[in-house]
């Protein structure tokens, strides 16, 4: 399986604080890649580096086998944890603006936006201002801005937070559909149940270091099993692996 | 379209389409005209109330010669002050002139039943002084005194010419017009740089607050976003300025046609076409104020106006970019408007200093202070545009512009560094030291 993203010994320092310390991850094409770790571990910094929002102090990032370049951001879709839209702008204009920034022509953007709006059942919102929408509604609009330029790499940072269970389910179905259509997904979350459900690979970051790396099976094998607590031997849950790795 | 183009477009349309933009753009010139008219009206009609003053004159020299003028009517009185006090009727005041007023000019009293004004008192004392001076002259027994006095009365009117050292061209110039334009340009510059600079800062804070920045900078480089915002808002300012100039030009042309007498117009047109001939001046007689003719002539000289507008726009763009970049850096460093006060001060202070410098530089538009303030880039936008109506040597203009451009390139670069780090800093208010440190981040 070829890699879509590969980071090599990425270091990022803020003053005296080392946010990322020699982080190397390899994200295979077509995977759903879980990026886990406690708050403040450096996940968002790594995601920002992959998005070219900030540059690493040393190390490098390869996109599709060559160094990540400015033009590559058009092939990435990013849903940050801190959601944000222009409050005074109309939904339709806003979606077209972000698509334009990703390099889509106005005509293509309009067609695709209409398509996505229909799919998510939000056709009527085109001329609404964002400030008139509820938080959950705004999140749907934000999801459309993330995916509508058809990126090969999707980065979702806590995508389900703020959604009711029904809408979270709709979102998950859409995510998996995008994966089936060939997109690679980087998925950062604290929700271990959803990691076990959808992820194929994970990296666990703690205090700026990648402490656990690999496919779900490899990680489970690496951490062995829990003997003392249960009669029937079973793999550690992701939750347990998370806690064990972080406390080590 | 390029990304920065999209950002500029968004910033521009978001602002220009707002109803408040339309209202302020159309209302501001109207308000300015209304303000000027109101001030003019107040200064002429301030003392519209008729004042009847009874004059109790013990000297017998003054009362008969006081000529009623303006709102003041003098009425020589046969009553004593006490009698007037007992029944003052419609009189506004009583003027008591002592018998020895010729030797003791301070022996004059004014009694009023409502408060007096400085303007009225000065008019009265001027009138009495004139009478007493004439009386004193009479004691020298000069023949034909009245004719002599009429013949010596002179009112000097200066006509100013400005020689352009480079082209050798001589132009009649109006110092009143130069002064008015200088203040107008300097003040508009100050207002624009401050108003639109603060808009940039507010825009950055708003983006930061709504957390939309992270999405945007995953598509656009922070520097492009910052420049896009600054340039978009600059376009808004230029749009507003162009509308104002258009309104002023049309309104001014209408006003000139409606209110300026035809002979004055002809003289002014002649002047702007090829200078005033002595015959034309003679034909007009002394009725027309030469400064008014020169002012009108200057205003109809399209070259003169275009040159000033071009310089204004150049300095506006330079000064605005310089300050807007600093405002953007301030906006990026804080989470809300309240926190921005501390950082705003070092940015607004030089702008205010520029305005004050402009006003004092106008006392001597080509002096050392005016020169230095129009070379230092932080004050030059305000001071230089104010000096332009008085004429500025080409090399000074060129030097000033080069320094301004060089400074804004450096400032924009530094601001971009701070901005790039600042937009992701939430929660705590950074110190100046930290801002400086951000510049060195990679």
XYZ file of C-alpha atoms in Angstrom:
690
model
C 0.000 0.000 0.000
C 1.459 3.356 -0.991
C 1.726 6.201 1.464
C -0.163 9.450 1.043
C 1.579 11.166 3.956
C 4.870 10.407 5.572
C 6.466 12.542 8.255
C 10.148 12.049 8.966
C 11.536 13.093 12.367
C 9.339 16.176 12.539
C 10.313 18.611 15.316
C 8.363 21.688 16.338
C 9.423 23.947 19.145
C 7.485 26.899 20.673
C 9.961 28.849 22.753
C 11.190 26.356 25.330
C 8.254 24.000 24.765
C 8.820 21.105 22.402
C 5.415 20.368 20.876
C 6.658 17.624 18.537
C 9.795 15.615 19.095
C 11.055 13.558 16.144
C 7.631 12.376 15.098
C 7.618 9.903 12.212
C 4.327 8.531 10.943
C 3.399 6.821 7.739
C -0.182 7.071 6.559
C -1.145 4.518 3.903
C -3.463 5.513 1.072
C -7.036 4.424 1.686
C -6.606 3.973 5.429
C -8.624 5.480 8.230
C -5.826 6.645 10.410
C -6.508 7.348 14.086
C -4.414 10.068 15.643
C -4.774 9.669 19.374
C -3.330 11.228 22.463
C -4.157 13.254 25.554
C -4.965 16.942 25.368
C -1.876 19.007 24.596
C 0.077 16.012 23.302
C 0.844 17.628 19.943
C -1.856 16.158 17.681
C -3.131 19.504 16.488
C 0.408 20.731 15.856
C 1.090 17.660 13.706
C -2.173 18.193 11.841
C -1.283 21.839 11.254
C 2.078 20.831 9.852
C 0.423 18.368 7.463
C -1.928 21.203 6.435
C 1.029 23.536 5.913
C -0.436 25.952 8.453
C 2.890 25.885 10.287
C 6.264 24.613 9.180
C 8.341 22.093 11.124
C 11.615 23.287 12.675
C 13.335 20.187 11.327
C 12.349 16.954 9.635
C 10.153 16.796 6.583
C 6.724 15.848 5.350
C 6.215 13.828 2.172
C 2.938 13.976 0.296
C 2.464 11.211 -2.217
C 6.187 10.402 -2.026
C 7.558 13.920 -2.603
C 8.007 16.889 -0.252
C 4.732 18.553 0.666
C 4.242 21.668 -1.487
C 1.940 24.675 -1.404
C -0.310 23.317 -4.143
C -1.013 20.129 -2.177
C -3.411 21.866 0.216
C -6.007 21.772 -2.571
C -5.942 17.973 -2.249
C -6.486 18.084 1.515
C -9.707 18.766 3.399
C -9.453 19.839 7.013
C -12.162 19.975 9.662
C -10.511 21.587 12.686
C -11.593 20.862 16.218
C -12.413 24.537 16.747
C -15.145 24.974 14.171
C -15.517 28.369 12.636
C -17.344 30.095 9.805
C -17.868 33.740 8.937
C -20.959 34.535 10.986
C -22.255 37.388 8.842
C -21.800 35.583 5.535
C -24.539 33.642 3.818
C -24.141 29.865 3.840
C -24.005 29.494 0.049
C -21.468 32.290 -0.481
C -19.356 30.956 2.327
C -19.204 27.461 0.870
C -18.288 28.880 -2.544
C -15.595 31.090 -0.984
C -13.863 28.195 0.748
C -14.136 26.070 -2.383
C -12.588 28.924 -4.365
C -9.686 29.045 -1.918
C -9.176 25.350 -2.595
C -8.995 26.099 -6.311
C -12.478 25.114 -7.470
C -14.075 27.226 -10.194
C -17.278 28.996 -9.254
C -19.311 26.874 -11.627
C -17.984 23.543 -10.322
C -18.269 24.733 -6.759
C -21.910 25.696 -7.192
C -22.793 22.290 -8.675
C -21.001 20.337 -6.000
C -22.353 22.459 -3.188
C -25.927 21.906 -4.413
C -25.234 18.182 -4.554
C -23.892 18.083 -1.002
C -26.667 20.283 0.347
C -29.235 17.899 -1.097
C -27.417 14.874 0.293
C -27.346 16.309 3.804
C -30.881 17.690 3.560
C -29.906 21.330 3.995
C -31.001 22.729 0.604
C -33.049 25.478 2.228
C -30.088 27.053 3.998
C -28.310 28.558 0.988
C -29.342 32.155 1.700
C -29.283 31.932 5.477
C -26.583 33.728 7.413
C -24.409 31.492 9.536
C -25.354 33.373 12.697
C -28.958 32.251 12.138
C -27.976 28.582 12.272
C -27.762 26.375 15.356
C -24.405 24.929 16.305
C -25.248 21.532 14.849
C -26.495 23.084 11.613
C -23.320 25.151 11.281
C -21.283 21.976 11.730
C -23.005 20.402 8.752
C -22.115 23.438 6.651
C -18.557 23.182 7.895
C -18.465 19.517 6.908
C -19.534 20.462 3.380
C -16.732 23.060 3.135
C -14.265 20.354 4.195
C -15.236 17.723 1.657
C -16.735 19.475 -1.346
C -13.517 19.965 -3.330
C -13.114 16.187 -3.375
C -9.816 15.950 -1.486
C -7.724 12.767 -1.481
C -6.802 13.335 2.159
C -9.385 14.254 4.768
C -8.398 15.356 8.231
C -11.143 15.302 10.856
C -10.344 16.650 14.292
C -13.034 15.489 16.751
C -15.646 15.376 13.972
C -18.529 14.093 16.081
C -18.354 16.571 18.937
C -21.373 18.828 18.945
C -23.532 16.463 16.880
C -26.585 14.649 18.182
C -26.399 10.839 17.764
C -28.559 10.906 14.643
C -26.471 13.511 12.852
C -23.260 11.883 14.106
C -24.417 8.700 12.412
C -25.166 10.530 9.156
C -21.716 12.070 9.325
C -20.056 8.709 9.950
C -21.857 7.186 6.981
C -20.673 10.054 4.775
C -17.100 9.645 6.049
C -17.084 5.940 5.288
C -18.602 6.574 1.882
C -15.757 8.990 1.119
C -13.281 6.324 2.238
C -14.947 3.789 -0.057
C -14.585 6.289 -2.890
C -10.831 6.272 -2.287
C -10.121 9.065 0.182
C -7.661 8.629 3.034
C -8.895 9.836 6.406
C -6.903 11.085 9.358
C -9.144 10.933 12.345
C -8.257 12.566 15.628
C -10.503 11.847 18.566
C -10.809 10.976 22.229
C -13.691 8.661 21.537
C -12.041 5.218 21.666
C -15.195 3.349 20.697
C -15.311 5.104 17.346
C -11.594 4.432 16.870
C -12.148 0.714 17.249
C -15.122 0.915 14.960
C -13.643 2.739 11.981
C -9.831 3.003 12.204
C -7.450 0.725 10.354
C -4.259 2.285 11.748
C -3.385 4.397 14.741
C -0.617 6.559 16.103
C -0.667 7.525 19.730
C 1.119 10.757 20.563
C 2.127 11.604 24.107
C 4.160 14.671 25.124
C 5.225 15.356 21.572
C 6.384 11.797 20.828
C 4.751 9.077 18.789
C 4.676 6.327 21.374
C 2.503 3.776 19.603
C 2.322 3.180 15.857
C 0.773 0.651 13.519
C -2.354 -1.168 12.401
C -5.004 -1.864 14.988
C -3.956 -5.533 15.098
C -0.262 -4.705 15.471
C -1.006 -2.332 18.321
C -3.153 -4.896 20.062
C -0.452 -7.510 19.680
C 2.193 -5.129 20.961
C 0.281 -4.470 24.160
C -0.565 -8.086 24.739
C -3.660 -9.160 26.538
C -5.280 -8.599 29.856
C -5.006 -11.734 31.909
C -5.580 -10.652 35.425
C -8.975 -9.130 34.970
C -10.916 -11.499 32.815
C -11.388 -15.207 32.607
C -11.529 -15.390 28.852
C -8.390 -13.909 27.314
C -9.264 -10.938 25.164
C -7.433 -8.057 23.618
C -7.134 -4.850 25.543
C -9.714 -2.322 24.505
C -8.492 0.789 22.810
C -9.383 2.695 25.930
C -7.079 0.519 27.995
C -4.278 0.748 25.453
C -4.615 4.518 25.497
C -4.372 4.736 29.273
C -1.522 2.244 29.503
C 0.530 3.945 26.784
C 0.049 7.379 28.218
C 0.900 6.385 31.777
C 4.046 4.498 30.818
C -8.804 33.819 -9.499
C -5.791 33.812 -7.241
C -6.323 33.147 -3.557
C -5.320 36.606 -2.463
C -7.725 37.976 -5.065
C -10.541 35.930 -3.532
C -9.688 37.228 -0.072
C -9.640 40.831 -1.314
C -12.954 40.294 -3.060
C -14.588 38.839 0.045
C -13.323 41.600 2.333
C -14.445 44.234 -0.158
C -17.943 42.960 -0.868
C -18.671 42.106 2.739
C -18.105 45.747 3.634
C -19.389 47.592 0.597
C -22.667 45.686 0.566
C -23.437 46.627 4.146
C -26.141 49.227 4.507
C -23.957 51.133 6.965
C -21.330 51.676 4.245
C -23.876 53.260 1.913
C -25.235 55.441 4.682
C -21.885 56.721 5.960
C -20.569 57.255 2.442
C -23.517 59.371 1.409
C -24.115 61.079 4.725
C -20.556 62.113 5.587
C -20.178 64.732 2.799
C -23.665 66.022 3.563
C -22.811 66.263 7.245
C -19.552 68.044 6.459
C -21.324 70.598 4.243
C -24.024 71.007 6.880
C -21.364 71.524 9.537
C -19.561 74.189 7.483
C -22.843 75.949 6.725
C -23.867 75.774 10.386
C -20.580 77.275 11.554
C -20.838 80.009 8.906
C -24.437 80.730 9.811
C -23.658 80.910 13.508
C -20.754 83.295 13.023
C -22.816 85.705 10.914
C -26.116 85.506 12.737
C -24.717 85.167 16.228
C -25.903 88.652 17.219
C -29.050 88.937 15.186
C -30.932 90.537 18.073
C -31.318 94.297 17.585
C -29.632 96.287 20.356
C -30.812 99.789 21.130
C -28.308 101.685 23.233
C -29.171 104.998 24.865
C -26.154 107.258 24.989
C -25.817 109.570 27.988
C -23.032 111.874 26.847
C -21.683 114.441 29.286
C -18.894 115.471 26.902
C -21.177 116.318 23.992
C -18.581 114.975 21.587
C -19.661 111.392 21.078
C -23.424 110.952 21.079
C -24.139 112.881 17.891
C -21.421 111.161 15.890
C -22.087 107.511 16.817
C -23.372 105.844 13.697
C -25.673 102.902 14.135
C -24.202 99.862 12.460
C -25.205 96.220 12.142
C -27.474 95.245 14.982
C -26.484 98.180 17.183
C -28.648 101.308 17.148
C -27.425 104.330 19.132
C -30.013 106.742 20.516
C -28.668 109.994 22.021
C -30.495 110.468 25.284
C -31.571 113.464 27.313
C -32.385 111.365 30.323
C -30.020 110.632 33.169
C -28.798 107.126 33.907
C -31.120 106.841 36.901
C -34.126 107.815 34.801
C -33.222 105.204 32.205
C -32.803 102.640 34.949
C -36.248 103.388 36.264
C -37.817 102.827 32.850
C -35.537 101.255 30.250
C -38.321 100.046 27.981
C -36.986 98.545 24.742
C -33.399 99.721 25.220
C -30.752 97.029 25.496
C -28.269 99.159 27.415
C -27.107 102.586 28.465
C -23.765 104.001 27.446
C -22.429 106.654 29.797
C -19.660 108.865 28.439
C -17.811 111.079 30.916
C -17.292 114.813 30.313
C -13.500 114.398 30.370
C -13.493 111.460 27.941
C -10.999 113.184 25.647
C -8.307 113.133 28.337
C -9.585 110.087 30.217
C -10.632 107.561 27.588
C -11.403 104.966 30.266
C -14.299 107.068 31.562
C -16.932 105.196 29.551
C -19.431 102.790 31.084
C -21.923 100.419 29.551
C -24.939 99.302 31.599
C -27.018 96.456 30.232
C -30.071 94.531 31.382
C -29.038 91.306 29.778
C -25.527 89.973 29.509
C -23.222 91.851 27.186
C -20.967 90.294 24.565
C -17.328 90.923 23.766
C -18.277 91.523 20.146
C -20.657 94.358 21.036
C -18.244 95.948 23.497
C -15.484 95.919 20.918
C -17.727 97.485 18.289
C -18.681 100.277 20.702
C -15.132 100.992 21.833
C -13.920 101.007 18.222
C -16.617 103.513 17.271
C -15.806 105.805 20.217
C -12.059 105.535 19.580
C -12.545 106.645 15.955
C -14.582 109.676 17.040
C -12.081 110.655 19.726
C -9.112 110.250 17.354
C -10.786 112.570 14.847
C -11.551 115.062 17.637
C -7.931 115.030 18.770
C -6.707 115.561 15.196
C -8.987 118.592 14.914
C -7.167 120.291 17.754
C -4.116 120.585 15.471
C -6.048 122.953 13.171
C -5.263 121.183 9.914
C -7.019 122.502 6.803
C -9.196 120.136 4.787
C -8.837 117.494 7.459
C -11.783 115.444 6.206
C -10.408 115.209 2.666
C -6.978 114.316 3.975
C -8.396 111.595 6.183
C -10.420 110.177 3.309
C -7.363 110.297 1.033
C -5.022 108.548 3.449
C -7.413 105.724 4.279
C -5.848 102.655 2.650
C -6.618 98.967 2.529
C -3.750 96.847 1.321
C -4.543 93.640 -0.606
C -1.723 91.284 -1.306
C -1.682 89.165 -4.421
C 0.576 86.154 -4.002
C 2.497 84.490 -6.826
C 4.159 81.140 -6.583
C 7.208 80.521 -8.744
C 7.963 76.944 -9.588
C 11.753 76.677 -9.481
C 11.859 73.641 -11.740
C 9.581 74.748 -14.564
C 10.038 78.482 -14.042
C 6.259 78.810 -14.190
C 4.663 81.617 -12.224
C 1.231 81.045 -10.803
C -1.008 83.232 -8.813
C -1.741 81.329 -5.639
C -4.298 81.692 -2.933
C -2.942 81.263 0.564
C -6.429 80.857 1.978
C -7.152 78.031 -0.437
C -3.772 76.433 0.304
C -4.514 76.519 3.994
C -8.008 75.101 3.631
C -6.792 72.315 1.343
C -3.833 71.571 3.619
C -6.027 71.102 6.653
C -8.634 69.181 4.704
C -6.075 66.775 3.228
C -4.171 66.311 6.469
C -7.325 65.678 8.428
C -8.909 63.316 5.905
C -5.643 61.362 5.798
C -5.619 61.089 9.581
C -9.229 59.981 9.645
C -8.825 57.414 6.875
C -5.657 55.833 8.244
C -7.089 55.581 11.746
C -10.610 54.513 10.779
C -9.651 51.903 8.221
C -6.622 50.735 10.203
C -8.906 49.964 13.130
C -11.252 48.147 10.735
C -8.392 45.843 9.768
C -7.726 45.130 13.422
C -11.385 44.446 14.125
C -11.573 42.154 11.115
C -8.620 40.122 12.358
C -10.044 39.877 15.884
C -13.400 38.815 14.473
C -11.825 36.038 12.398
C -9.814 34.920 15.375
C -12.846 34.959 17.649
C -15.077 33.013 15.294
C -12.259 30.422 14.948
C -12.655 30.617 11.205
C -8.949 31.366 10.814
C -7.785 27.792 11.097
C -10.001 26.739 8.208
C -8.896 29.672 6.089
C -5.185 29.247 6.684
C -5.407 25.590 5.742
C -6.059 26.967 2.228
C -4.295 30.337 2.216
C -0.946 31.362 3.655
C -1.408 33.626 6.677
C 0.562 36.362 4.946
C -1.746 36.222 1.921
C -4.752 36.357 4.211
C -3.391 39.374 6.063
C -2.494 41.215 2.864
C -5.829 40.270 1.300
C -7.666 41.771 4.230
C -5.531 44.913 4.240
C -5.887 45.439 0.486
C -9.603 44.612 0.461
C -10.250 47.251 3.083
C -7.993 49.679 1.189
C -10.285 49.226 -1.827
C -13.255 50.067 0.383
C -11.507 53.247 1.516
C -10.618 54.257 -2.038
C -14.196 53.606 -3.168
C -15.470 55.832 -0.409
C -12.911 58.515 -1.210
C -13.762 58.491 -4.926
C -17.471 58.821 -4.149
C -16.743 61.752 -1.858
C -14.583 63.499 -4.444
C -17.268 62.989 -7.077
C -19.959 64.377 -4.773
C -17.728 67.324 -3.856
C -16.824 68.047 -7.487
C -20.446 68.046 -8.631
C -21.654 69.927 -5.574
C -18.767 72.401 -5.829
C -19.417 73.079 -9.509
C -23.102 73.686 -8.814
C -22.286 75.971 -5.891
C -19.784 77.970 -7.966
C -22.317 78.446 -10.756
C -25.051 79.428 -8.360
C -23.248 81.767 -5.978
C -20.160 83.224 -7.644
C -20.700 86.468 -9.610
C -20.074 86.228 -13.353
C -17.249 88.793 -13.518
C -15.350 86.959 -10.773
C -15.790 83.696 -12.686
C -14.458 85.241 -15.890
C -11.430 86.556 -14.037
C -10.754 83.192 -12.461
C -11.119 81.404 -15.782
C -8.753 83.913 -17.365
C -6.280 83.303 -14.581
C -6.300 79.552 -14.843
C -6.058 79.845 -18.629
C -3.084 82.165 -18.822
C -2.700 84.380 -15.809
C -4.309 87.642 -14.887
C -3.485 90.656 -16.977
C -3.252 93.979 -15.183
C -6.134 95.266 -17.340
C -8.391 92.500 -16.091
C -7.547 93.315 -12.523
C -8.201 96.975 -13.188
C -11.506 96.197 -14.843
C -12.631 94.326 -11.795
C -11.706 97.240 -9.612
C -11.102 96.839 -5.953
C -14.477 95.221 -5.353
C -13.206 91.705 -5.951
C -10.856 90.118 -3.468
C -7.773 88.964 -5.406
C -7.385 85.970 -3.103
C -10.892 84.777 -3.974
C -10.075 85.058 -7.693
C -6.827 83.154 -7.216
C -8.629 80.494 -5.171
C -11.279 80.021 -7.816
C -8.629 79.956 -10.513
C -6.650 77.297 -8.628
C -9.777 75.237 -8.154
C -10.496 75.292 -11.868
C -6.941 74.315 -12.716
C -7.393 70.610 -13.391
C -3.655 69.874 -13.443
C -3.257 71.352 -9.982
C -6.164 69.326 -8.597
C -5.153 66.060 -10.236
C -1.590 66.443 -8.971
C -2.824 66.900 -5.429
C -5.249 63.993 -5.628
C -2.556 61.693 -7.021
C -0.160 62.625 -4.219
C -2.957 62.130 -1.704
C -3.750 58.653 -3.001
C -0.055 57.661 -3.039
C 0.381 58.744 0.568
C -2.907 57.236 1.590
C -1.912 53.853 0.196
C 1.578 54.067 1.741
C 0.455 55.384 5.116
C -2.513 53.075 5.295
C -0.459 49.968 4.454
C 2.084 50.930 7.097
C -0.478 51.398 9.848
C -2.924 48.705 8.724
C -0.133 46.115 8.940
C 0.598 47.192 12.500
C -3.111 47.090 13.345
C -3.322 43.595 11.851
C -0.434 42.464 14.064
C -2.166 43.954 17.116
C -5.430 42.243 16.193
C -3.712 38.896 15.798
C -2.088 39.131 19.222
C -5.271 39.610 21.252
C -8.563 37.778 21.736
C -10.917 40.759 21.956
C -11.145 44.498 21.387
C -10.740 45.313 25.093
C -7.385 43.567 25.253
C -6.205 45.471 22.202
C -6.096 48.870 23.952
C -2.604 48.398 25.344
C -1.146 47.487 21.947
C -3.186 50.019 20.039
C -1.585 52.930 21.834
C 1.876 52.641 20.262
C 0.161 52.401 16.860
C -2.314 55.272 17.236
C 0.112 57.596 19.010
C 2.247 58.335 15.910
C -0.936 58.926 13.867
C -2.170 61.471 16.396
C 1.323 62.949 16.567
C 1.227 63.251 12.771
C -2.014 65.246 12.956
C -0.678 67.601 15.631
C 2.594 67.899 13.695
C 0.620 68.704 10.561
C -1.209 71.564 12.303
C 1.943 73.120 13.723
C 3.925 72.511 10.528
C 1.372 74.648 8.690
C 2.757 77.756 10.405
C 5.821 77.317 8.260
C 5.100 74.774 5.526
C 8.681 74.793 4.267
C 10.451 74.998 7.637
C 12.694 72.437 9.268
C 9.927 70.873 11.340
C 7.612 70.490 8.358
C 10.491 69.012 6.382
C 11.434 66.362 8.958
C 7.861 65.419 9.766
C 7.199 64.889 6.074
C 10.281 62.673 5.736
C 9.691 60.471 8.809
C 7.417 57.737 7.434
C 5.118 57.524 10.465
C 4.061 61.159 10.141
C 4.784 61.855 6.467
C 1.350 60.793 5.123
C -0.406 63.432 7.209
C 2.204 66.179 6.981
C 3.210 65.809 3.335
C -0.308 65.940 1.929
C -0.858 69.080 3.970
C 2.277 70.657 2.510
C 1.391 69.811 -1.091
C -0.944 72.792 -1.675
C 1.974 75.085 -0.742
C 4.297 73.401 -3.224
C 6.998 70.892 -2.267
C 10.316 70.386 -4.120
C 10.321 67.223 -6.225
C 13.326 65.670 -4.485
C 11.707 65.986 -1.051
C 8.599 64.284 -2.351
C 10.641 61.495 -3.929
C 12.773 60.957 -0.813
C 9.732 60.904 1.421
C 7.915 58.372 -0.779
C 10.963 56.104 -1.044
C 11.388 56.081 2.749
C 7.676 55.457 3.242
C 7.675 52.521 0.838
C 10.823 51.021 2.356
C 9.352 51.323 5.848
C 6.072 49.736 4.974
C 7.821 46.822 3.315
C 9.753 46.198 6.548
C 6.700 46.745 8.779
C 4.470 44.515 6.652
C 7.112 41.799 6.844
C 7.415 42.095 10.648
C 3.643 42.305 11.092
C 3.251 39.191 8.955
C 5.603 37.320 11.296
C 3.671 38.384 14.398
C 0.336 37.740 12.698
C 1.286 34.207 11.691
C 2.015 33.232 15.290
C -0.569 35.491 16.948
C -3.634 34.092 15.199
C -3.144 30.751 16.939
C -2.489 32.160 20.392
C -5.578 32.077 22.521
C -6.220 32.703 26.164
C -3.492 34.854 27.512
C -2.563 38.363 26.591
C 1.020 38.420 25.348
C 3.605 40.968 26.438
C 5.536 43.188 24.052
C 8.529 40.985 24.713
C 6.608 37.954 23.527
C 5.507 39.772 20.374
C 9.152 40.461 19.618
C 9.946 36.802 20.208
C 7.272 35.681 17.729
C 9.133 37.503 14.985
C 11.994 35.055 15.350
C 9.790 31.932 15.170
C 10.184 29.853 12.065
